[in-house]
XYZ file of N, CA and C in Angstrom:
783
model
N -28.641 -5.811 -14.159
C -27.305 -6.054 -13.573
C -27.443 -6.124 -12.050
N -26.800 -7.101 -11.389
C -26.918 -7.212 -9.947
C -26.055 -6.165 -9.256
N -26.198 -6.094 -7.908
C -25.484 -5.066 -7.147
C -23.987 -5.198 -7.299
N -23.504 -6.463 -7.236
C -22.056 -6.673 -7.365
C -21.563 -6.182 -8.710
N -22.339 -6.438 -9.769
C -21.927 -6.007 -11.099
C -21.882 -4.509 -11.220
N -22.887 -3.836 -10.631
C -22.894 -2.371 -10.686
C -21.713 -1.792 -9.929
N -21.376 -2.414 -8.772
C -20.242 -1.921 -7.998
C -18.944 -2.082 -8.769
N -18.775 -3.221 -9.422
C -17.547 -3.450 -10.189
C -17.462 -2.491 -11.359
N -18.608 -2.262 -12.041
C -18.600 -1.352 -13.185
C -18.291 0.065 -12.745
N -18.871 0.465 -11.605
C -18.595 1.809 -11.104
C -17.135 1.969 -10.757
N -16.545 0.881 -10.254
C -15.130 0.941 -9.889
C -14.259 1.153 -11.107
N -14.555 0.439 -12.188
C -13.715 0.558 -13.375
C -13.889 1.906 -14.042
N -15.046 2.532 -13.861
C -15.290 3.816 -14.512
C -14.784 4.981 -13.691
N -14.518 4.747 -12.426
C -14.131 5.849 -11.537
C -12.693 6.264 -11.802
N -12.425 7.522 -11.524
C -11.047 8.006 -11.595
C -10.259 7.422 -10.442
N -8.949 7.419 -10.568
C -8.104 6.898 -9.497
C -8.323 7.707 -8.230
N -8.268 7.004 -7.099
C -8.422 7.680 -5.825
C -7.102 8.328 -5.451
N -7.161 9.599 -5.119
C -5.952 10.365 -4.858
C -5.850 10.680 -3.376
N -4.675 10.456 -2.807
C -4.438 10.841 -1.435
C -4.029 12.303 -1.417
N -4.773 13.119 -0.694
C -4.438 14.527 -0.576
C -4.615 14.963 0.858
N -3.900 15.975 1.263
C -4.170 16.609 2.540
C -3.639 18.026 2.517
N -4.166 18.864 3.403
C -3.778 20.259 3.473
C -2.515 20.405 4.295
N -1.572 21.192 3.793
C -0.325 21.395 4.514
C -0.600 22.032 5.866
N -1.557 22.933 5.924
C -1.878 23.579 7.192
C -2.320 22.578 8.231
N -3.176 21.645 7.837
C -3.630 20.622 8.772
C -2.480 19.734 9.192
N -1.583 19.452 8.256
C -0.425 18.625 8.579
C 0.471 19.324 9.584
N 0.642 20.619 9.423
C 1.483 21.370 10.357
C 0.894 21.336 11.761
N -0.426 21.432 11.866
C -1.052 21.394 13.176
C -0.868 20.036 13.827
N -0.734 18.997 13.002
C -0.596 17.643 13.534
C 0.789 17.378 14.094
N 1.764 18.238 13.801
C 3.138 17.977 14.241
C 3.264 17.938 15.757
N 2.404 18.651 16.432
C 2.526 18.737 17.872
C 2.024 17.478 18.572
N 1.379 16.567 17.851
C 0.813 15.367 18.434
C 1.497 14.133 17.870
N 1.749 13.148 18.744
C 2.343 11.898 18.295
C 1.279 10.861 17.974
N 0.009 11.206 18.205
C -1.066 10.284 17.886
C -1.374 10.347 16.392
N -1.713 9.203 15.792
C -2.056 9.228 14.363
C -3.242 10.147 14.100
N -3.173 10.858 13.007
C -4.240 11.778 12.625
C -4.816 11.316 11.290
N -6.136 11.075 11.222
C -6.724 10.653 9.942
C -6.530 11.707 8.864
N -6.305 11.262 7.653
C -6.177 12.149 6.502
C -7.305 11.851 5.524
N -7.842 12.875 4.872
C -8.961 12.634 3.957
C -8.506 12.047 2.631
N -9.301 11.119 2.135
C -9.171 10.679 0.751
C -10.081 11.555 -0.089
N -9.649 11.869 -1.291
C -10.436 12.730 -2.168
C -10.572 12.083 -3.537
N -11.816 11.951 -4.007
C -12.050 11.485 -5.371
C -11.845 12.678 -6.292
N -10.793 12.660 -7.048
C -10.413 13.859 -7.790
C -9.532 13.455 -8.960
N -9.525 14.280 -9.982
C -8.647 14.054 -11.123
C -7.248 14.613 -10.868
N -7.113 15.458 -9.857
C -5.845 16.149 -9.617
C -5.009 15.346 -8.638
N -3.833 14.921 -9.086
C -2.985 14.133 -8.206
C -2.188 15.042 -7.296
N -1.785 14.499 -6.168
C -0.950 15.283 -5.272
C -0.706 14.568 -3.974
N 0.448 14.736 -3.460
C 0.795 14.151 -2.171
C 1.866 15.053 -1.583
N 1.470 16.000 -0.758
C 2.389 17.022 -0.264
C 3.190 16.513 0.926
N 4.494 16.729 0.875
C 5.333 16.420 2.029
C 5.055 17.453 3.109
N 4.611 17.001 4.269
C 4.186 17.963 5.263
C 5.343 18.756 5.856
N 6.536 18.230 5.852
C 7.665 18.951 6.429
C 8.556 19.599 5.382
N 8.319 19.331 4.129
C 9.189 19.875 3.089
C 10.616 19.411 3.244
N 10.793 18.194 3.790
C 12.146 17.730 4.101
C 12.900 17.266 2.868
N 12.187 17.042 1.775
C 12.852 16.568 0.558
C 12.140 17.147 -0.646
N 12.870 17.430 -1.695
C 12.215 17.928 -2.907
C 11.409 16.824 -3.566
N 10.446 17.223 -4.360
C 9.706 16.242 -5.137
C 10.668 15.489 -6.051
N 10.470 14.188 -6.147
C 11.362 13.373 -6.968
C 10.734 13.024 -8.312
N 9.532 13.502 -8.528
C 8.882 13.236 -9.802
C 8.515 11.785 -9.996
N 8.123 11.120 -8.906
C 7.834 9.695 -8.945
C 6.364 9.477 -8.604
N 5.657 8.797 -9.481
C 4.237 8.501 -9.240
C 4.061 7.032 -8.883
N 3.457 6.800 -7.715
C 3.148 5.458 -7.251
C 1.671 5.177 -7.485
N 1.379 4.037 -8.073
C 0.002 3.581 -8.259
C -0.175 2.370 -7.346
N -1.044 2.502 -6.355
C -1.094 1.546 -5.255
C -2.445 0.837 -5.205
N -2.394 -0.491 -5.100
C -3.600 -1.295 -4.925
C -3.335 -2.353 -3.860
N -4.403 -2.933 -3.339
C -4.271 -3.983 -2.333
C -5.599 -4.728 -2.223
N -5.532 -5.968 -1.785
C -6.750 -6.738 -1.507
C -7.703 -6.732 -2.698
N -7.181 -7.095 -3.842
C -8.011 -7.180 -5.045
C -8.681 -8.551 -5.177
N -8.174 -9.554 -4.507
C -8.813 -10.870 -4.406
C -9.314 -11.403 -5.747
N -8.418 -11.411 -6.700
C -8.667 -11.981 -8.024
C -9.555 -11.106 -8.911
N -9.773 -9.854 -8.511
C -10.534 -8.916 -9.337
C -9.620 -7.898 -10.021
N -8.335 -8.210 -10.144
C -7.392 -7.240 -10.694
C -7.748 -6.818 -12.113
N -8.380 -7.696 -12.880
C -8.729 -7.348 -14.265
C -9.758 -6.223 -14.335
N -10.490 -5.999 -13.264
C -11.518 -4.965 -13.264
C -10.963 -3.585 -12.913
N -9.715 -3.521 -12.511
C -9.105 -2.236 -12.166
C -8.789 -1.429 -13.421
N -8.976 -0.128 -13.326
C -8.488 0.788 -14.355
C -7.335 1.564 -13.744
N -6.136 1.227 -14.152
C -4.954 1.830 -13.550
C -4.492 3.033 -14.358
N -4.190 4.137 -13.686
C -3.585 5.269 -14.387
C -2.117 4.998 -14.663
N -1.531 5.814 -15.500
C -0.098 5.711 -15.733
C 0.655 6.068 -14.459
N 1.853 5.558 -14.353
C 2.685 5.860 -13.203
C 4.037 5.200 -13.358
N 4.921 5.485 -12.422
C 6.273 4.923 -12.469
C 6.372 3.586 -11.751
N 5.655 3.464 -10.633
C 5.746 2.262 -9.803
C 4.337 1.758 -9.506
N 4.088 0.506 -9.833
C 2.845 -0.161 -9.459
C 3.130 -1.000 -8.222
N 2.360 -0.781 -7.175
C 2.554 -1.496 -5.912
C 1.282 -2.254 -5.568
N 1.431 -3.545 -5.277
C 0.312 -4.333 -4.751
C 0.689 -4.793 -3.352
N -0.136 -4.413 -2.373
C 0.185 -4.682 -0.973
C -0.415 -5.984 -0.457
N -0.671 -6.935 -1.340
C -1.030 -8.279 -0.910
C -2.502 -8.629 -1.022
N -2.788 -9.924 -0.929
C -4.120 -10.502 -1.139
C -4.608 -10.230 -2.556
N -3.792 -10.628 -3.509
C -4.183 -10.538 -4.920
C -4.926 -11.797 -5.357
N -4.907 -12.852 -4.525
C -5.623 -14.091 -4.824
C -6.834 -14.229 -3.914
N -7.598 -15.278 -4.176
C -8.676 -15.689 -3.284
C -8.278 -17.011 -2.663
N -8.038 -17.006 -1.359
C -7.639 -18.204 -0.622
C -6.327 -18.793 -1.120
N -5.485 -17.969 -1.720
C -4.150 -18.409 -2.096
C -4.084 -19.428 -3.204
N -5.095 -19.487 -4.051
C -5.083 -20.464 -5.142
C -3.988 -20.122 -6.145
N -3.202 -21.137 -6.505
C -2.053 -20.888 -7.376
C -2.476 -20.425 -8.763
N -3.596 -20.925 -9.268
C -4.041 -20.479 -10.586
C -4.371 -18.990 -10.581
N -4.834 -18.489 -9.446
C -5.079 -17.052 -9.327
C -3.764 -16.280 -9.379
N -2.737 -16.825 -8.733
C -1.437 -16.157 -8.723
C -0.843 -16.094 -10.126
N -0.979 -17.164 -10.891
C -0.467 -17.157 -12.265
C -1.240 -16.163 -13.130
N -2.540 -16.081 -12.917
C -3.343 -15.112 -13.657
C -2.929 -13.688 -13.291
N -2.689 -13.464 -12.010
C -2.230 -12.152 -11.548
C -0.882 -11.807 -12.165
N 0.006 -12.785 -12.249
C 1.320 -12.546 -12.838
C 1.209 -12.156 -14.305
N 0.303 -12.791 -15.027
C 0.093 -12.428 -16.428
C -0.465 -11.014 -16.537
N -1.369 -10.668 -15.640
C -1.917 -9.305 -15.606
C -0.809 -8.287 -15.349
N 0.106 -8.620 -14.444
C 1.234 -7.723 -14.178
C 2.029 -7.455 -15.451
N 2.230 -8.483 -16.242
C 3.005 -8.330 -17.479
C 2.339 -7.364 -18.443
N 1.041 -7.223 -18.347
C 0.293 -6.365 -19.267
C 0.250 -4.906 -18.821
N 0.711 -4.619 -17.613
C 0.662 -3.247 -17.104
C 1.907 -2.476 -17.551
N 1.758 -1.188 -17.865
C 2.858 -0.432 -18.467
C 3.878 0.124 -17.478
N 3.616 0.042 -16.186
C 4.490 0.660 -15.190
C 5.864 -0.003 -15.218
N 6.901 0.813 -15.223
C 8.249 0.259 -15.424
C 8.747 -0.525 -14.212
N 8.229 -0.225 -13.029
C 8.603 -0.950 -11.820
C 7.336 -1.475 -11.160
N 7.361 -2.751 -10.773
C 6.202 -3.374 -10.136
C 6.676 -4.086 -8.873
N 6.121 -3.697 -7.755
C 6.516 -4.249 -6.466
C 5.312 -4.914 -5.815
N 5.536 -6.097 -5.243
C 4.448 -6.880 -4.659
C 4.901 -7.458 -3.325
N 3.990 -7.483 -2.351
C 4.192 -8.269 -1.131
C 3.047 -9.270 -1.023
N 3.260 -10.300 -0.230
C 2.233 -11.316 -0.029
C 1.276 -10.886 1.067
N -0.008 -11.205 0.882
C -0.990 -11.023 1.937
C -1.203 -12.327 2.685
N -2.128 -12.323 3.625
C -2.378 -13.541 4.385
C -2.919 -14.670 3.504
N -3.661 -14.340 2.447
C -4.159 -15.384 1.550
C -3.002 -16.090 0.842
N -1.984 -15.342 0.438
C -0.839 -15.953 -0.248
C 0.142 -16.581 0.734
N 0.258 -15.993 1.902
C 1.255 -16.455 2.861
C 0.947 -17.860 3.372
N -0.319 -18.254 3.295
C -0.721 -19.586 3.752
C -0.799 -20.600 2.617
N -0.385 -20.211 1.433
C -0.521 -21.092 0.273
C 0.587 -22.142 0.240
N 0.370 -23.168 -0.575
C 1.392 -24.211 -0.705
C 2.493 -23.820 -1.678
N 2.372 -22.654 -2.317
C 3.384 -22.202 -3.277
C 4.151 -20.971 -2.783
N 3.903 -20.548 -1.556
C 4.474 -19.268 -1.120
C 6.000 -19.291 -1.082
N 6.604 -20.461 -0.879
C 8.066 -20.511 -0.835
C 8.694 -20.290 -2.209
N 7.936 -20.516 -3.253
C 8.424 -20.262 -4.612
C 7.660 -19.107 -5.260
N 7.168 -18.229 -4.423
C 6.344 -17.123 -4.919
C 7.114 -16.212 -5.866
N 8.413 -16.047 -5.645
C 9.200 -15.189 -6.534
C 9.224 -15.744 -7.954
N 9.199 -17.063 -8.091
C 9.148 -17.672 -9.423
C 7.756 -17.537 -10.036
N 6.738 -17.688 -9.211
C 5.363 -17.556 -9.703
C 5.102 -16.134 -10.176
N 5.615 -15.159 -9.431
C 5.402 -13.746 -9.763
C 6.613 -13.202 -10.511
N 6.882 -13.770 -11.646
C 8.090 -13.427 -12.404
C 8.036 -12.049 -13.046
N 6.865 -11.442 -13.106
C 6.727 -10.142 -13.767
C 6.721 -8.971 -12.797
N 7.155 -9.229 -11.572
C 7.262 -8.169 -10.567
C 8.446 -8.476 -9.666
N 8.808 -7.512 -8.858
C 9.790 -7.732 -7.802
C 9.023 -8.040 -6.529
N 9.192 -9.255 -6.021
C 8.526 -9.659 -4.791
C 9.412 -9.295 -3.611
N 8.874 -8.520 -2.701
C 9.633 -8.089 -1.531
C 9.216 -8.922 -0.326
N 10.170 -9.706 0.183
C 9.929 -10.542 1.359
C 11.062 -10.290 2.340
N 10.837 -9.380 3.247
C 11.900 -8.937 4.156
C 13.094 -8.461 3.355
N 12.822 -7.689 2.331
C 13.890 -7.246 1.442
C 13.633 -5.833 0.952
N 14.713 -5.200 0.504
C 14.660 -3.813 0.044
C 14.821 -3.752 -1.467
N 14.335 -2.665 -2.027
C 14.496 -2.384 -3.451
C 14.800 -0.904 -3.586
N 15.956 -0.586 -4.155
C 16.361 0.806 -4.355
C 16.060 1.210 -5.788
N 15.201 2.195 -5.930
C 14.822 2.679 -7.253
C 15.613 3.934 -7.572
N 16.386 3.874 -8.644
C 17.164 5.021 -9.075
C 16.244 6.034 -9.751
N 16.347 7.274 -9.309
C 15.518 8.351 -9.847
C 16.444 9.402 -10.443
N 16.356 9.675 -11.739
C 17.237 10.674 -12.359
C 17.138 12.023 -11.656
N 18.293 12.583 -11.346
C 18.325 13.897 -10.725
C 17.959 13.917 -9.263
N 17.855 12.750 -8.636
C 17.471 12.681 -7.233
C 18.148 11.485 -6.589
N 18.093 11.442 -5.270
C 18.625 10.283 -4.571
C 17.708 9.085 -4.782
N 18.231 7.863 -4.665
C 17.384 6.678 -4.840
C 16.254 6.648 -3.806
N 15.163 6.035 -4.179
C 14.051 5.815 -3.260
C 14.112 4.361 -2.808
N 14.197 4.167 -1.504
C 14.302 2.807 -0.970
C 12.935 2.309 -0.509
N 12.525 1.184 -1.086
C 11.310 0.484 -0.687
C 11.709 -0.742 0.130
N 10.903 -1.075 1.116
C 11.129 -2.309 1.873
C 9.785 -2.987 2.061
N 9.720 -4.272 1.680
C 8.480 -5.025 1.800
C 8.621 -6.179 2.766
N 7.563 -6.421 3.531
C 7.575 -7.491 4.521
C 6.572 -8.576 4.151
N 6.791 -9.754 4.692
C 5.768 -10.791 4.639
C 4.598 -10.375 5.527
N 3.506 -11.149 5.462
C 2.361 -10.856 6.316
C 2.575 -11.442 7.704
N 2.254 -10.640 8.712
C 2.287 -11.105 10.098
C 1.007 -10.644 10.784
N 0.441 -11.526 11.598
C -0.679 -11.100 12.420
C -0.166 -10.113 13.458
N -1.019 -9.232 13.972
C -0.557 -8.202 14.911
C 0.206 -8.788 16.094
N 1.320 -8.151 16.420
C 2.171 -8.574 17.533
C 2.091 -7.535 18.645
N 1.747 -7.971 19.858
C 1.720 -7.042 20.986
C 3.133 -6.693 21.432
N 4.033 -7.655 21.320
C 5.424 -7.400 21.670
C 6.212 -6.980 20.448
N 7.490 -7.308 20.434
C 8.326 -6.949 19.291
C 8.194 -8.005 18.196
N 8.470 -7.588 16.981
C 8.514 -8.499 15.839
C 9.902 -8.380 15.232
N 10.738 -9.416 15.369
C 12.120 -9.309 14.884
C 12.214 -9.053 13.388
N 11.174 -9.407 12.638
C 11.210 -9.172 11.196
C 11.086 -7.683 10.872
N 10.325 -6.966 11.679
C 10.240 -5.525 11.470
C 11.552 -4.837 11.848
N 12.323 -5.482 12.719
C 13.639 -4.932 13.067
C 14.602 -4.987 11.890
N 14.266 -5.779 10.866
C 15.124 -5.888 9.689
C 14.942 -4.727 8.716
N 13.928 -3.902 8.933
C 13.725 -2.757 8.042
C 14.880 -1.786 8.250
N 15.668 -1.502 7.223
C 16.867 -0.680 7.415
C 16.541 0.792 7.614
N 17.403 1.455 8.360
C 17.295 2.906 8.502
C 17.434 3.553 7.130
N 16.733 4.636 6.932
C 16.788 5.324 5.649
C 15.783 4.824 4.639
N 14.937 3.868 5.039
C 13.887 3.391 4.138
C 12.868 4.500 3.910
N 12.495 4.699 2.668
C 11.525 5.740 2.325
C 10.090 5.230 2.335
N 9.879 4.023 1.807
C 8.531 3.470 1.673
C 8.525 2.042 2.215
N 7.682 1.794 3.209
C 7.494 0.448 3.757
C 6.185 -0.109 3.209
N 6.230 -1.345 2.721
C 5.036 -2.021 2.224
C 4.794 -3.242 3.106
N 3.697 -3.226 3.845
C 3.346 -4.321 4.749
C 1.855 -4.580 4.609
N 1.453 -5.809 4.387
C 0.040 -6.084 4.106
C -0.873 -5.595 5.228
N -0.516 -5.879 6.466
C -1.331 -5.440 7.595
C -0.941 -4.050 8.049
N -1.910 -3.208 8.435
C -1.605 -1.834 8.834
C -1.027 -1.741 10.238
N -0.437 -0.600 10.524
C 0.067 -0.311 11.863
C -1.091 0.073 12.781
N -0.926 -0.164 14.042
C -1.982 0.122 15.016
C -2.368 1.599 14.991
N -3.674 1.837 14.918
C -4.190 3.193 14.999
C -4.100 3.989 13.722
N -3.633 3.381 12.640
C -3.390 4.112 11.394
C -4.193 3.484 10.258
N -5.429 3.953 10.065
C -6.325 3.389 9.044
C -6.385 1.873 9.182
N -6.621 1.418 10.417
C -6.557 -0.015 10.723
C -7.857 -0.595 11.252
N -8.871 0.223 11.477
C -10.128 -0.286 11.999
C -9.999 -0.960 13.350
N -8.985 -0.584 14.126
C -8.772 -1.196 15.426
C -8.101 -2.550 15.373
N -7.562 -2.913 14.210
C -6.972 -4.243 14.040
C -5.508 -4.192 13.620
N -4.859 -3.064 13.807
C -3.487 -2.904 13.355
C -2.466 -3.491 14.308
N -1.224 -3.473 13.864
C -0.130 -4.132 14.578
C 0.670 -3.137 15.417
N 0.734 -3.324 16.742
C 1.544 -2.441 17.581
C 3.033 -2.503 17.238
N 3.528 -3.690 16.874
C 4.953 -3.819 16.556
C 5.313 -3.030 15.305
N 4.424 -3.023 14.307
C 4.686 -2.230 13.104
C 4.626 -0.746 13.427
N 3.687 -0.347 14.263
C 3.622 1.060 14.670
C 4.928 1.483 15.335
N 5.449 0.648 16.218
C 6.708 0.972 16.894
C 7.846 1.100 15.894
N 7.907 0.189 14.925
C 8.961 0.252 13.909
C 8.854 1.531 13.097
N 7.638 1.915 12.741
C 7.439 3.143 11.966
C 7.841 4.363 12.787
N 7.494 4.368 14.052
C 7.877 5.490 14.912
C 9.390 5.611 15.019
N 10.080 4.492 15.040
C 11.539 4.524 15.151
C 12.208 4.918 13.836
N 11.706 4.401 12.725
C 12.356 4.596 11.424
C 11.907 5.864 10.715
N 10.671 6.279 10.944
C 10.106 7.473 10.320
C 10.271 7.474 8.790
N 9.763 6.453 8.109
C 9.769 6.496 6.643
C 8.797 7.559 6.151
N 8.901 7.927 4.896
C 7.957 8.880 4.329
C 6.561 8.294 4.229
N 6.499 7.014 3.913
C 5.230 6.419 3.527
C 5.180 4.957 3.954
N 4.018 4.527 4.438
C 3.757 3.117 4.719
C 2.500 2.724 3.953
N 2.595 1.647 3.188
C 1.480 1.180 2.363
C 1.011 -0.170 2.888
N -0.286 -0.275 3.148
C -0.867 -1.504 3.673
C -2.233 -1.740 3.047
N -2.926 -2.731 3.586
C -4.284 -3.059 3.177
C -4.907 -3.908 4.261
N -5.393 -5.105 3.889
C -5.836 -6.161 4.793
C -7.195 -5.879 5.440
N -7.343 -4.749 6.111
C -8.603 -4.420 6.782
C -9.449 -3.614 5.799
N -10.310 -4.296 5.073
C -11.004 -3.678 3.944
C -11.796 -2.443 4.348
N -12.547 -2.543 5.444
C -13.445 -1.451 5.812
C -12.707 -0.223 6.331
N -11.409 -0.363 6.606
C -10.636 0.750 7.163
C -9.841 1.499 6.104
N -10.128 1.254 4.835
C -9.422 1.961 3.754
C -9.374 3.453 4.065
N -8.176 4.011 3.961
C -8.009 5.420 4.293
C -6.540 5.747 4.481
N -6.274 6.846 5.160
C -4.893 7.274 5.381
C -4.781 7.974 6.722
N -3.575 7.969 7.263
C -3.311 8.614 8.545
C -1.942 9.267 8.509
N -1.784 10.260 9.347
C -0.522 10.978 9.485
C 0.049 10.710 10.860
N 1.307 10.317 10.911
C 1.988 10.051 12.168
C 3.200 10.963 12.256
N 3.187 11.865 13.223
C 4.277 12.830 13.349
C 5.458 12.222 14.084
N 6.664 12.501 13.576
C 7.882 12.024 14.197
C 8.798 13.168 14.567
N 9.926 12.839 15.171
C 10.856 13.877 15.614
C 11.531 14.575 14.441
N 11.929 13.798 13.440
C 12.650 14.394 12.317
C 11.766 14.607 11.097
N 10.784 13.756 10.905
C 9.841 13.932 9.811
C 8.592 13.115 10.118
N 7.545 13.363 9.375
C 6.283 12.669 9.595
C 6.062 11.606 8.524
N 5.218 10.649 8.863
C 4.938 9.516 7.992
C 3.463 9.497 7.633
N 3.178 9.251 6.372
C 1.805 9.017 5.934
C 1.616 7.514 5.767
N 0.551 7.001 6.359
C 0.244 5.572 6.303
C -1.064 5.391 5.545
N -1.030 4.577 4.504
C -2.165 4.413 3.603
C -2.658 2.971 3.635
N -3.955 2.799 3.846
C -4.610 1.508 3.674
C -5.318 1.561 2.330
N -4.812 0.812 1.367
C -5.264 0.922 -0.022
C -6.175 -0.224 -0.447
N -6.839 -0.892 0.496
C -7.673 -2.047 0.160
C -8.722 -1.685 -0.886
N -8.842 -2.517 -1.905
C -9.771 -2.243 -3.009
C -11.115 -2.954 -2.881
N -11.134 -4.129 -2.268
C -12.409 -4.807 -2.064
C -13.126 -4.211 -0.860
N -14.440 -4.382 -0.836
C -15.244 -3.797 0.222
C -15.283 -4.667 1.463
N -16.259 -4.393 2.319
C -16.418 -5.137 3.560
C -17.856 -5.620 3.670
N -18.108 -6.489 4.641
C -19.444 -7.029 4.796
C -19.842 -7.854 3.585
N -21.026 -7.581 3.035
C -21.491 -8.312 1.860
C -20.637 -8.020 0.631
N -19.909 -6.910 0.677
C -19.051 -6.531 -0.458
C -17.601 -6.925 -0.232
N -17.355 -7.829 0.713
C -15.977 -8.186 1.063
C -15.221 -8.772 -0.115
N -15.911 -9.421 -1.009
C -15.268 -10.001 -2.179
C -15.747 -9.308 -3.448
N -15.977 -8.007 -3.336
C -16.387 -7.195 -4.475
C -15.454 -5.999 -4.565
N -14.949 -5.721 -5.753
C -14.078 -4.574 -5.952
C -14.926 -3.304 -5.917
N -14.676 -2.453 -4.933
C -15.503 -1.255 -4.773
C -14.704 0.039 -4.882
N -13.392 -0.047 -4.910
C -12.561 1.155 -4.942
C -11.475 1.025 -5.997
N -11.035 2.164 -6.490
C -9.960 2.202 -7.461
C -8.605 2.316 -6.792
N -7.560 2.506 -7.584
C -6.204 2.615 -7.037
C -5.992 3.923 -6.295
N -4.985 3.940 -5.473
C -4.527 5.156 -4.810
C -3.296 5.650 -5.562
N -3.286 6.915 -5.906
C -2.163 7.508 -6.630
C -1.418 8.435 -5.683
N -0.126 8.231 -5.578
C 0.696 9.017 -4.660
C 1.892 9.558 -5.424
N 2.059 10.854 -5.433
C 3.215 11.499 -6.052
C 4.221 11.859 -4.970
N 5.455 11.429 -5.136
C 6.496 11.785 -4.176
C 7.665 12.426 -4.915
């Protein structure tokens, strides 16, 4: 078996990647406004602790993937309530890949499926009718989705189209409504699991809105998580890219990220 095959097989056999961090470390980070890296842990135990305890657990499990580049069939997804794909599910935006991805979505058991477009899809000739192509998910394009949670307040998701990093303001990020809990944007915010390639405008929007969670991908080698402290609450920013970097840029090397909120 070649190296790529072994990497793909290892990926499918691995347990889901879980985002975890210590509450004590999170508390120490409150005094700083600079993003603080958070460790990823390969573990069977799920968990995602709210560092400020500002809201009770809602009993909602998010299964997050990104940058699968037509390798979605090789993923082993755990059960969960919401499946999120943060973009680049195709290779070079080929429409046949998008239709295959849509069929794969139909086969997944998660009751809610949310998708945003990555740069590969955003440049395609079918992106204007992407909602029709991706009929088995809710496509978020500068739009919100409120998920009703029994016994709790709704969880508001907001997904954006892909934008290259903006040094100034980005009016599309200004459309993210106050009170959003989870922002899904293909490209990461500056300084937050971004490999030095993140967007300053998205960082500014996150600092102003202070959502609980920001989900991105795009920069494969920067897969990871960061903590950004705010005045009223802190935000965890996750880069969930599944394909590798360098020679492994088009090889699935990581499993999904599981986040309990």
